[in-house]
CSV table of C-alpha atoms in Angstrom, one decimal:
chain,number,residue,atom,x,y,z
A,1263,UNK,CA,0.0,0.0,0.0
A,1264,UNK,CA,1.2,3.6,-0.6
A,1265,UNK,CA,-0.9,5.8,1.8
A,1266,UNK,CA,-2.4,4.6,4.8
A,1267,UNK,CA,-5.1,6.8,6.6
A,1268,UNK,CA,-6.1,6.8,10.4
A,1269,UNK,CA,-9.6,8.4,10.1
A,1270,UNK,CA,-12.3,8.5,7.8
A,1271,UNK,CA,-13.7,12.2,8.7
A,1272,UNK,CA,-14.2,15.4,6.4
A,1273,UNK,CA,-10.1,15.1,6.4
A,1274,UNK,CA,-9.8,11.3,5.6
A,1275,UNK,CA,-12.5,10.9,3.2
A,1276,UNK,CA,-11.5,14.0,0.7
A,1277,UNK,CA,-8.0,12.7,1.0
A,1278,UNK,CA,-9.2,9.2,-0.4
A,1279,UNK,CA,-10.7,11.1,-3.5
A,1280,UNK,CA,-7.7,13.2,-3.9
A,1281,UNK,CA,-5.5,10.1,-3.9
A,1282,UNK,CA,-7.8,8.2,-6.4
A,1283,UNK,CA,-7.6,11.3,-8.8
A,1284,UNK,CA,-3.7,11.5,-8.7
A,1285,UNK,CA,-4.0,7.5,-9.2
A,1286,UNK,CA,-2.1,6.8,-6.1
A,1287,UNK,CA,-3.0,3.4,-3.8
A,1288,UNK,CA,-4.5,4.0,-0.4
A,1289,UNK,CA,-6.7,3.0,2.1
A,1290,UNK,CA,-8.3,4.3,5.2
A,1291,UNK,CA,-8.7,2.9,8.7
A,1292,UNK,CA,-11.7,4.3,10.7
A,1293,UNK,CA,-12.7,3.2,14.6
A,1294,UNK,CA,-16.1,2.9,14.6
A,1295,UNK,CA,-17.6,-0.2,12.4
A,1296,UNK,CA,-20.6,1.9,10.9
A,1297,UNK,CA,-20.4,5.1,9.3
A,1298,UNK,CA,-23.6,7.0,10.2
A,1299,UNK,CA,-24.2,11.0,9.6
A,1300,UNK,CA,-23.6,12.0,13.1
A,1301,UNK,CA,-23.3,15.4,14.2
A,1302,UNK,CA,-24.6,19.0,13.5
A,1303,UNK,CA,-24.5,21.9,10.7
A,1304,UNK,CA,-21.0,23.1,9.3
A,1305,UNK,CA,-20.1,25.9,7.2
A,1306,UNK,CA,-17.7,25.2,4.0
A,1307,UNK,CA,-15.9,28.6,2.9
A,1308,UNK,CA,-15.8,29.2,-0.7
A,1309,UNK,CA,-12.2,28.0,-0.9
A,1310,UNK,CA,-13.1,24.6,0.3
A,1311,UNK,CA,-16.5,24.5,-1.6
A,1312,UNK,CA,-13.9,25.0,-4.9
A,1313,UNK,CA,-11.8,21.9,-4.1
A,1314,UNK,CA,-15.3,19.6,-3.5
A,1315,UNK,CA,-16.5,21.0,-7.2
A,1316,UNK,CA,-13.0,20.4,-7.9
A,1317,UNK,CA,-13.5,16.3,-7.0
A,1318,UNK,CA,-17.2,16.6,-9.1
A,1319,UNK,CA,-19.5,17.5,-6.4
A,1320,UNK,CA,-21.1,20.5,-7.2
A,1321,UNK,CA,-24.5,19.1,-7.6
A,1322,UNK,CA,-24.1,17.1,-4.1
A,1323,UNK,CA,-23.2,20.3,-2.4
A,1324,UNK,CA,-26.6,22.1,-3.9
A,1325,UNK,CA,-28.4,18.6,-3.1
A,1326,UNK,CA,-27.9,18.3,0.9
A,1327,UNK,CA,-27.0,21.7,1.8
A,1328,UNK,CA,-27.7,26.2,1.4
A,1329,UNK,CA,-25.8,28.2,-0.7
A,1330,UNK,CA,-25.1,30.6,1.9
A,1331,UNK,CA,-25.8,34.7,1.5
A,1332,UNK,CA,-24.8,36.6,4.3
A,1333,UNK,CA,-23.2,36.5,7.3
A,1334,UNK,CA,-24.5,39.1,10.1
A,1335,UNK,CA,-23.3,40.2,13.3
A,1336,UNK,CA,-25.5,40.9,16.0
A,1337,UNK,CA,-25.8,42.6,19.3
A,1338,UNK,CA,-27.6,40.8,22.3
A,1339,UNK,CA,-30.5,42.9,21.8
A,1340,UNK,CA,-31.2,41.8,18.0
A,1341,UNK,CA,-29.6,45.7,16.6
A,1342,UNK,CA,-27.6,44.5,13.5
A,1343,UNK,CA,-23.5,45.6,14.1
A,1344,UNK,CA,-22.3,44.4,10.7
A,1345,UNK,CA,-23.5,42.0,8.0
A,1346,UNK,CA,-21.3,41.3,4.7
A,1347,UNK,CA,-22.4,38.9,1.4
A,1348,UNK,CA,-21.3,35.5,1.5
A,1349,UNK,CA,-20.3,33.1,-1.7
A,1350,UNK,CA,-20.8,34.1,-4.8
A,1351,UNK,CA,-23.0,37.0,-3.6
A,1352,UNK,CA,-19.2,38.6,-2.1
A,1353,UNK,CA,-17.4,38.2,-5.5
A,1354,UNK,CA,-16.1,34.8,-5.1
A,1355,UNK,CA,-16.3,32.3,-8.1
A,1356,UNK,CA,-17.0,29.7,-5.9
A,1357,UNK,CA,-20.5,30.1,-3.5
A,1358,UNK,CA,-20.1,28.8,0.6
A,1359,UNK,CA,-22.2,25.8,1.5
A,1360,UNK,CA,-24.3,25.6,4.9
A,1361,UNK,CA,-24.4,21.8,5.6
A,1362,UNK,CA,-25.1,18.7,8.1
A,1363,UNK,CA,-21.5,17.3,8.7
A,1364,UNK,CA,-23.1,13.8,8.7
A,1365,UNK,CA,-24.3,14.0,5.2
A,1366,UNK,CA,-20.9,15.7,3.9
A,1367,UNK,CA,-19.3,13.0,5.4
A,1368,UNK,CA,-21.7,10.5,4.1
A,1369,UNK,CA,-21.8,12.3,0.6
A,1370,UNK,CA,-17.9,11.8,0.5
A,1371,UNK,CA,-17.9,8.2,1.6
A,1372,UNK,CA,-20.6,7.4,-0.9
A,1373,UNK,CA,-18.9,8.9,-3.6
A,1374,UNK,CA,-15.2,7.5,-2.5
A,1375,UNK,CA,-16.5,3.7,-2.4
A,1376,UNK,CA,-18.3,4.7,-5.7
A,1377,UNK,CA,-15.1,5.4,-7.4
A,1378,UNK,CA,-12.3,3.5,-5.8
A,1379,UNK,CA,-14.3,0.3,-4.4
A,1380,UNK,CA,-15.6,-0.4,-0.9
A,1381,UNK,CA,-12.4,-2.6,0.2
A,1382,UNK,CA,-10.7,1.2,0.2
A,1383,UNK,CA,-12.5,2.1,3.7
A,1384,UNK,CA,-12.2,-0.4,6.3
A,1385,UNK,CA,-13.6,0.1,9.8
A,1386,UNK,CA,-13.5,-1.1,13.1
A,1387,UNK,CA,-10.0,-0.6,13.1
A,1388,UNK,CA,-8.8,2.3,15.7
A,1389,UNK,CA,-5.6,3.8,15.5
A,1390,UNK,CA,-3.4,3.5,18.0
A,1391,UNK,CA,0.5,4.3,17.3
A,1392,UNK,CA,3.2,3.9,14.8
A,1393,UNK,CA,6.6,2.4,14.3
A,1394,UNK,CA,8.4,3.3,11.1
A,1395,UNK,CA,6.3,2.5,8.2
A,1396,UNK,CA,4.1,0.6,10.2
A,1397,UNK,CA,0.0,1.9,11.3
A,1398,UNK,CA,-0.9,-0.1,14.9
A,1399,UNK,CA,-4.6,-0.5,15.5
A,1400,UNK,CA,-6.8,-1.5,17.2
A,1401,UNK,CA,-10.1,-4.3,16.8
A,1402,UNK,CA,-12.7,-6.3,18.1
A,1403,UNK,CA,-10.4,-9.1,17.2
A,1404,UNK,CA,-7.2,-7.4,18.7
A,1405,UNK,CA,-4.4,-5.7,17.8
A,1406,UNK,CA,-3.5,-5.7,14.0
A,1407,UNK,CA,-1.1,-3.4,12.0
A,1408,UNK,CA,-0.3,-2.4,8.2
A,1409,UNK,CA,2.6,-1.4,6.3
A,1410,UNK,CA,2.6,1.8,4.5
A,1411,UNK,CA,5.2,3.8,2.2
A,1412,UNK,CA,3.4,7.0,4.0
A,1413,UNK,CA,1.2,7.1,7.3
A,1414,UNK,CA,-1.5,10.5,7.3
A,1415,UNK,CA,-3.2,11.1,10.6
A,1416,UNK,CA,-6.5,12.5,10.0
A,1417,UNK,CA,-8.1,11.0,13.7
A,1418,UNK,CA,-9.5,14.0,14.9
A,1419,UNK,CA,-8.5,15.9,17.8
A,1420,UNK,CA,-7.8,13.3,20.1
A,1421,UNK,CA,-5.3,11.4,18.0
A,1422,UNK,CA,-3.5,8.4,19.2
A,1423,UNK,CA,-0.8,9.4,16.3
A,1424,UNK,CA,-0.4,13.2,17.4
A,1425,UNK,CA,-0.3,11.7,21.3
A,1426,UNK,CA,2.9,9.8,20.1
A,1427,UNK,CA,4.6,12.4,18.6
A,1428,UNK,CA,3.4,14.5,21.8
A,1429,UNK,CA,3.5,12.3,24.8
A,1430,UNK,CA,3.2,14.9,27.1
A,1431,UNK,CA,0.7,17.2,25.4
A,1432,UNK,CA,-2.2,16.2,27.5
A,1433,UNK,CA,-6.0,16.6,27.2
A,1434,UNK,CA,-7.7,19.3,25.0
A,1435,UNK,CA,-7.5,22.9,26.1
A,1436,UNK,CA,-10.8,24.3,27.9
A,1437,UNK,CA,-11.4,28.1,28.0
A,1438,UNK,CA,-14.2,27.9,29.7
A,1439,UNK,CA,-17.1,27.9,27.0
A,1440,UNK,CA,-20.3,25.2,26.5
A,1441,UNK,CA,-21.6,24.9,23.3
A,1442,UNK,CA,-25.2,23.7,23.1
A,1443,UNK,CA,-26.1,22.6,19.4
A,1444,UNK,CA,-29.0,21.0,17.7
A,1445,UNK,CA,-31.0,21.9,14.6
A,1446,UNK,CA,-34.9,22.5,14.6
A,1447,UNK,CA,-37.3,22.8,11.7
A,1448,UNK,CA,-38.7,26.0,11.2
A,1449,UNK,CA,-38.8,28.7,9.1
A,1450,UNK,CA,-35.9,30.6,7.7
A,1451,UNK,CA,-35.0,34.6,9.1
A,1452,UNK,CA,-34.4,37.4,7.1
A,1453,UNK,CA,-33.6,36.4,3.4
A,1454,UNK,CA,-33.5,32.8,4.4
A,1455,UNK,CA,-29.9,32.1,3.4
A,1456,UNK,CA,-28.2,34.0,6.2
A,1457,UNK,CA,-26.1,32.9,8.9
A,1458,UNK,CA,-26.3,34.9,11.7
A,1459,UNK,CA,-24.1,35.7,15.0
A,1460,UNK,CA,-25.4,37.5,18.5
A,1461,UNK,CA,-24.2,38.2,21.6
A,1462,UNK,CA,-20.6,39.1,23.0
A,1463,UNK,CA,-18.0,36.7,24.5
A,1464,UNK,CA,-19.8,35.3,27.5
A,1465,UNK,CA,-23.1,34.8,25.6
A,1466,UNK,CA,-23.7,33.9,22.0
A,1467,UNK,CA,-26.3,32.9,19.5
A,1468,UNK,CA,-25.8,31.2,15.9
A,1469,UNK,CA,-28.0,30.4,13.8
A,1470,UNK,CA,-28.1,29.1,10.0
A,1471,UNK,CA,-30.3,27.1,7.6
A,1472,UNK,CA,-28.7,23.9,6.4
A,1473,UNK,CA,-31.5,22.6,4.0
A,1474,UNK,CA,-33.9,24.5,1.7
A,1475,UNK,CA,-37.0,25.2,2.9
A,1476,UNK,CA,-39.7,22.6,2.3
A,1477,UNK,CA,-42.4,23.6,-0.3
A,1478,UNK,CA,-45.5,22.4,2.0
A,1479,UNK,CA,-44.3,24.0,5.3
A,1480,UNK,CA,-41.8,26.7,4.5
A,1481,UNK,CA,-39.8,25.0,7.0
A,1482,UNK,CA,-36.1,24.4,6.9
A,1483,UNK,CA,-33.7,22.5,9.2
A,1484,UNK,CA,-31.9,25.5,11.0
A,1485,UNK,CA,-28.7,24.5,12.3
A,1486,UNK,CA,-28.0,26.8,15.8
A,1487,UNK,CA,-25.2,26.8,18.8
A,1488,UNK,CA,-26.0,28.2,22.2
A,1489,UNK,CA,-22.5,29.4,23.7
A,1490,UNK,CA,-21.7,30.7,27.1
A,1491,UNK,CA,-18.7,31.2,29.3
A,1492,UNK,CA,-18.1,30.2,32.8
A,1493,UNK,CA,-15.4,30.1,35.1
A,1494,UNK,CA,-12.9,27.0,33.9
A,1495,UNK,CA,-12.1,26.3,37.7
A,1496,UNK,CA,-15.4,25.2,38.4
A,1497,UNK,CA,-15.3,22.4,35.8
A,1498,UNK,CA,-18.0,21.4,33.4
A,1499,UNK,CA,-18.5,17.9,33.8
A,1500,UNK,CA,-15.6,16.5,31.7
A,1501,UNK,CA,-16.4,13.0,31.5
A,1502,UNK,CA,-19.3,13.9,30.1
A,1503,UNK,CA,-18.8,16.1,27.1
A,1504,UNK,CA,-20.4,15.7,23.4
A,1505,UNK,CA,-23.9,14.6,26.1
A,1506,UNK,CA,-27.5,14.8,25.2
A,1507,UNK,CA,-28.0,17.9,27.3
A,1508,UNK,CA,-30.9,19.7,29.3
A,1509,UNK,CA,-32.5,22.7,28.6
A,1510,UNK,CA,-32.6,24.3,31.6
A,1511,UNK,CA,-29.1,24.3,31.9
A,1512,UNK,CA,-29.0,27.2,29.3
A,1513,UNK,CA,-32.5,28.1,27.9
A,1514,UNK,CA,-32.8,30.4,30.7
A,1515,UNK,CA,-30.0,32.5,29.7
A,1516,UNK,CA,-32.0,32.9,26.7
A,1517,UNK,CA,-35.1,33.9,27.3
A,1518,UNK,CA,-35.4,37.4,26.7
A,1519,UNK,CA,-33.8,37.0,23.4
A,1520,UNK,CA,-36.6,37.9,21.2
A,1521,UNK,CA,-35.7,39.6,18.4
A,1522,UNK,CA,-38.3,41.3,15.4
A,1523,UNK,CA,-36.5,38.6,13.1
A,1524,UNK,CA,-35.9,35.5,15.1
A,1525,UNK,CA,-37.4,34.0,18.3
A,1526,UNK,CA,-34.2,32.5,19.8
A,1527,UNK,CA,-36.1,30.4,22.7
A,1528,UNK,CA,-38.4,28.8,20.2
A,1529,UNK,CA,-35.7,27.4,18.0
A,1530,UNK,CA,-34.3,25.9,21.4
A,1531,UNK,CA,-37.2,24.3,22.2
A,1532,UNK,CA,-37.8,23.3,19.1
A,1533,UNK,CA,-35.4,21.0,18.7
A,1534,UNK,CA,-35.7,17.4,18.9
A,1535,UNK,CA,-32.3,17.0,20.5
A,1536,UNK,CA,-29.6,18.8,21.8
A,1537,UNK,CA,-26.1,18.0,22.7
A,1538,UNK,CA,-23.5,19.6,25.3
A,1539,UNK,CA,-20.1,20.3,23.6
A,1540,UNK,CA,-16.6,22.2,25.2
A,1541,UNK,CA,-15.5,24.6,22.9
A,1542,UNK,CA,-11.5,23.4,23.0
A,1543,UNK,CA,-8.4,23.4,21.3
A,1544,UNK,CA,-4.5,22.2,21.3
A,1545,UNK,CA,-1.7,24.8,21.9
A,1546,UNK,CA,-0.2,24.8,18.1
A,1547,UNK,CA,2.8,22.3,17.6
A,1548,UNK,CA,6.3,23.3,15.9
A,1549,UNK,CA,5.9,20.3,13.6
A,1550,UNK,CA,3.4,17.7,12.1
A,1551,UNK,CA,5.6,15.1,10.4
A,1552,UNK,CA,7.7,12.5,11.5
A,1553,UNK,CA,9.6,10.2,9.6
A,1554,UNK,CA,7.0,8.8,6.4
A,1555,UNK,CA,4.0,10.2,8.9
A,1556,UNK,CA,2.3,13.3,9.2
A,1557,UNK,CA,-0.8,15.1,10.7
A,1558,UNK,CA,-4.1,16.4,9.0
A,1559,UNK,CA,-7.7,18.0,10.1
A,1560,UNK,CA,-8.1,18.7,14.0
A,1561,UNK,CA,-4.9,16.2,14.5
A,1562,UNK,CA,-3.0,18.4,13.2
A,1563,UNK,CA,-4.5,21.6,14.3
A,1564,UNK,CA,-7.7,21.6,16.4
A,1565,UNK,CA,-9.1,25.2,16.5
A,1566,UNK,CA,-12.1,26.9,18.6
A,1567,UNK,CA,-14.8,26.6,16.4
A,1568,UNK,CA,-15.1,30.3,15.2
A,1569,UNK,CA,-14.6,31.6,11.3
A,1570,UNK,CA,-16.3,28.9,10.1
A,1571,UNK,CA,-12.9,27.3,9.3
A,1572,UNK,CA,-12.5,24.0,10.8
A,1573,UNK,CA,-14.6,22.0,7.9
A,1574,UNK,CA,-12.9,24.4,5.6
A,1575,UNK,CA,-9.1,23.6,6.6
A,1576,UNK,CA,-9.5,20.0,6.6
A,1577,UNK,CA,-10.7,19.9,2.8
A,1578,UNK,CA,-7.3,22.1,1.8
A,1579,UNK,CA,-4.8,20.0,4.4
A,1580,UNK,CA,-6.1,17.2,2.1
A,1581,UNK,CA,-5.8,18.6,-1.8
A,1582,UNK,CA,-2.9,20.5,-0.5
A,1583,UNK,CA,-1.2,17.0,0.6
A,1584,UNK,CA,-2.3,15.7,-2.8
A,1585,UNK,CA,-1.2,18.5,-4.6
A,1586,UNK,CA,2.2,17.9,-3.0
A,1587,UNK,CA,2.0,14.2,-3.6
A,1588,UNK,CA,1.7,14.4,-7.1
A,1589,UNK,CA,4.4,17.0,-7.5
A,1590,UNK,CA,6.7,15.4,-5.2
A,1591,UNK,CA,6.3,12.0,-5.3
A,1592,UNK,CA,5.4,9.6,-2.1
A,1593,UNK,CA,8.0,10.6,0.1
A,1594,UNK,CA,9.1,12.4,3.1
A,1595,UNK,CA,10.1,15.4,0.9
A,1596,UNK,CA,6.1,15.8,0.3
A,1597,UNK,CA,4.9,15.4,3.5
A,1598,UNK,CA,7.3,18.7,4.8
A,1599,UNK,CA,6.1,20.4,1.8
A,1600,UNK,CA,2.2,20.1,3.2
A,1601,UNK,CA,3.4,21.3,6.2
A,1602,UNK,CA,5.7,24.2,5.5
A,1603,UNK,CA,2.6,25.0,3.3
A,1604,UNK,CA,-0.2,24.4,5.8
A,1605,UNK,CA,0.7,24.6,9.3
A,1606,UNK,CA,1.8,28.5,9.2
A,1607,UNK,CA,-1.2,29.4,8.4
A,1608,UNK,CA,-3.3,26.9,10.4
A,1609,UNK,CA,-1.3,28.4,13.9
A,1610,UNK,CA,-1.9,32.0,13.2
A,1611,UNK,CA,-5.8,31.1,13.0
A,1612,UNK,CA,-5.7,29.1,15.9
A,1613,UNK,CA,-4.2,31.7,18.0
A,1614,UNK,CA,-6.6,34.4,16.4
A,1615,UNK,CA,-10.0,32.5,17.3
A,1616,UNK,CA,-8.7,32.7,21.0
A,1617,UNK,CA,-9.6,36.1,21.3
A,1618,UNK,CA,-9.0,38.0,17.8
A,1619,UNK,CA,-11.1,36.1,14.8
A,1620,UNK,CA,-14.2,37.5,13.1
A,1621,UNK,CA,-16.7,37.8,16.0
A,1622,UNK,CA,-14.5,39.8,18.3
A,1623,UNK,CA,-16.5,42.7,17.4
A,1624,UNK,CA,-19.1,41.6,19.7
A,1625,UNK,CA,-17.4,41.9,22.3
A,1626,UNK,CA,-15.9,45.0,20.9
A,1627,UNK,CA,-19.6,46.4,20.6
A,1628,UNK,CA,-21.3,44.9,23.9
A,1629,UNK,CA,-17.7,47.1,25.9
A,1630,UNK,CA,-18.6,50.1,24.2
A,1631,UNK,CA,-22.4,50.4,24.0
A,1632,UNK,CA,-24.0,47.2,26.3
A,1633,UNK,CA,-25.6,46.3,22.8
A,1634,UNK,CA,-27.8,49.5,22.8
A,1635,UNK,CA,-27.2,51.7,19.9
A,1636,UNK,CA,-29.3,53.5,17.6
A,1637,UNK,CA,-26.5,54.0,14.7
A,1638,UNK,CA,-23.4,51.0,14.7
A,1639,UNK,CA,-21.4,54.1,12.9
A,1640,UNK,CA,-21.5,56.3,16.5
A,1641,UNK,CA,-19.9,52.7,18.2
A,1642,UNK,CA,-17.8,51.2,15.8
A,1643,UNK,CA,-17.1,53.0,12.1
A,1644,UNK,CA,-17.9,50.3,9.5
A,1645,UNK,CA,-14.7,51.2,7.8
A,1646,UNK,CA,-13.7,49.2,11.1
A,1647,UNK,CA,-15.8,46.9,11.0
A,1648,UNK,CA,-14.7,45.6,7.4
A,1649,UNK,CA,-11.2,46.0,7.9
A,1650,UNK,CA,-11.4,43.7,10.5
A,1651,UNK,CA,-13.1,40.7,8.5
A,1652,UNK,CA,-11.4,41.5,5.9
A,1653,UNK,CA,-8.2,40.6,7.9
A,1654,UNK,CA,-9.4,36.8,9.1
A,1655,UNK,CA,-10.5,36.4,5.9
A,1656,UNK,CA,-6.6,37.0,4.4
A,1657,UNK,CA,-5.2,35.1,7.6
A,1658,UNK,CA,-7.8,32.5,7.0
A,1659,UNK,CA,-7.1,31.9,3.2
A,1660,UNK,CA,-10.5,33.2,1.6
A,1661,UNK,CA,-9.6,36.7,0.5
A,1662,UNK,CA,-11.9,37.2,-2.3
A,1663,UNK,CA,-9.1,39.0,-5.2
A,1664,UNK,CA,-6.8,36.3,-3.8
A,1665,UNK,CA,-8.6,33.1,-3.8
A,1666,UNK,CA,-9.9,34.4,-7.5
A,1667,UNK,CA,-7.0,34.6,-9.0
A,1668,UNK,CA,-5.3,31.3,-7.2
A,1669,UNK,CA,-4.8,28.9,-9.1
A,1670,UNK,CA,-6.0,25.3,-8.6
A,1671,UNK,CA,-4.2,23.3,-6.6
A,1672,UNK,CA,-4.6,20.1,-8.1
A,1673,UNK,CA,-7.4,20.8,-10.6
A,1674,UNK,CA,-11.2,18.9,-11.6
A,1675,UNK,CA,-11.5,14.9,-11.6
């Protein structure tokens, strides 16, 4: 085998495709023995949304997701702080997808086994080190390993693979924020293709649509997080993270937020279930590759979910790795070449959703004003205001003039 992969998530699974374009051997390894669209709504950025179009998915995307229109910023009273054009609405060539993770994932198994045969996923094997050129894992059967000219991590954030590179790394980095998601059918706000932000650090709403609505009921399924911040000392329940949660642990916190154009409280309880999530990341690392192995996705570079990024990253770290593949043939020389090419950039955006990514300006907004203001121009100039997401958007990789004129990095199936 040439490529072995630990993982089949948004990471693994567009690798697989990239490889069977190039025409290079793989297979990937995934823990759990049934794929099944777990999860909640995800955001694809316009540069990521050109790579799946890229591997012939266009149609898919426009089948099980929302072209998305705008993104807004909102204060904690509903009073709209900044809202910009998403997609090709913004000037890109490509548009940004609102979609259910689950069914990207399943979209991009489907289509991989389509393509390269079902033998090329094989699960119920979990990852659980390396030696050399050698992938150790784990099944119900025992221990079992495979030999591989190169190894790609793509095991999510708590990667056995990253963990032996980095013994002593340790758990997952808390700040101090919950994350309550779920999706709930109802009907779309505003121009019903808009994702929306509210609030300020210690209490946030987001809210999207992540199918069209249906013709009968108007309805859509709208994809929303409930965030807020306590103090890390007390703890959150660690051993019992990614739970089915309970309302009252955070609807009331909500309550009041009625707004002219969305009834926050009723898309809570409308849901027919929610889940508790930390909102964590990894301190960035000063390398990703070891010998013929290397790191991909949230292994590589877990990131606070904020920019609407993480999906995003994962889709590049995978045609970039290709790209570099095919120009540099299966060795060593092409893994450092993905890194030196990804993991600059990756750091600078973790460190920047700490405190300093797109949505800051809440917070900037609720300091100046409390969220009450008549005129955003007499609390924050909007020549401010787009300055600032125009920056992310450059550190993120999906400047409009740049992405435009980028050329592909490996090119259509």
């Amino acid at each position: 085998m040439t490529v072995a992969i630990a993982g089949a998530g948004i990471a693994g699974l567009t690798l697989g495709l990239t490889l069977h374009q190039i025409g290079l051997p793989f297979r990937i390894y995934e823990a759990v023995r049934r794929l099944k669209p777990m999860g909640v709504g995800i955001n694809l950025q316009p540069n990521a949304v050109r790579e799946l179009i890229d591997l012939g998915l266009e149609d898919d995307l426009s089948r099980i997701g929302v072209a998305t229109q705008s993104l807004g910023f909102y204060s904690k009273t509903g009073r709209e702080i900044w809202t910009e054009p998403r997609g090709t609405a913004a000037g890109y060539y490509w548009p940004q997808f609102s979609v259910h993770r689950g069914h990207l994932q399943m979209l991009l198994y489907d289509t991989l086994v389509a393509r390269a045969g079902v033998d090329c996923v094989v699960t119920g094997h979990r990852a659980t080190g390396f030696s050399a050129a050698r992938l150790h894992m784990e099944t119900v059967d025992g221990p079992v390993d495979t030999k591989a000219r190169l190894i790609v991590a793509a095991d999510g954030i708590h990667s056995a693979l990253r963990h032996q590179m980095y013994p002593e790394e340790g758990p997952p980095i808390w700040g101090g924020a919950v994350l309550w998601r779920g999706t709930t059918q109802a009907v779309p706000f505003l121009g019903g293709a808009d994702m929306i932000l509210a609030g300020h650090d210690s209490q946030r709403f987001v809210a999207y649509p992540i199918t069209p609505p249906i013709p009968d009921t108007g309805q859509a399924t709208i994809n929303w997080i409930a965030e807020l911040r306590i103090d890390p000392a007390q703890g959150w329940r660690k051993e019992d993270w990614n739970r089915q949660a309970n309302l009252a642990e955070f609807l009331p916190a909500f309550e009041a937020w009625r707004f002219e154009w969305l009834d926050v409280p009723a898309l809570i309880r409308g849901a027919e279930a929610v889940y508790e999530y930390p909102m964590v990341d990894r301190d960035p690392v000063d390398r990703w590759t070891q010998g013929p192995v290397t790191l991909m996705g949230d292994a590589a570079h877990p990131t606070y979910p904020v920019g609407s990024n993480g999906a995003s990253q994962a889709i590049i770290d995978a045609r970039t790795l290709g790209a570099c593949l095919k120009e540099h043939g299966i060795a060593e020389k092409a893994l450092l070449a993905y890194e030196a090419a990804i993991r600059p950039r990756t750091t600078a955006v973790t460190l920047a959703n700490r405190g300093a990514g797109p949505d800051a300006i809440l917070q900037l907004v609720e300091d100046r004003c409390g969220g009450e203001f008549d005129d955003i121009e007499t609390v924050v100039p909007r020549a401010e205001l787009a300055a600032h997401s125009a920056k992310y958007k450059s550190l993120a990789g999906f400047d409009v003039a740049a992405l435009n004129a980028q050329p592909p990095l490996i090119g259509p199936v």
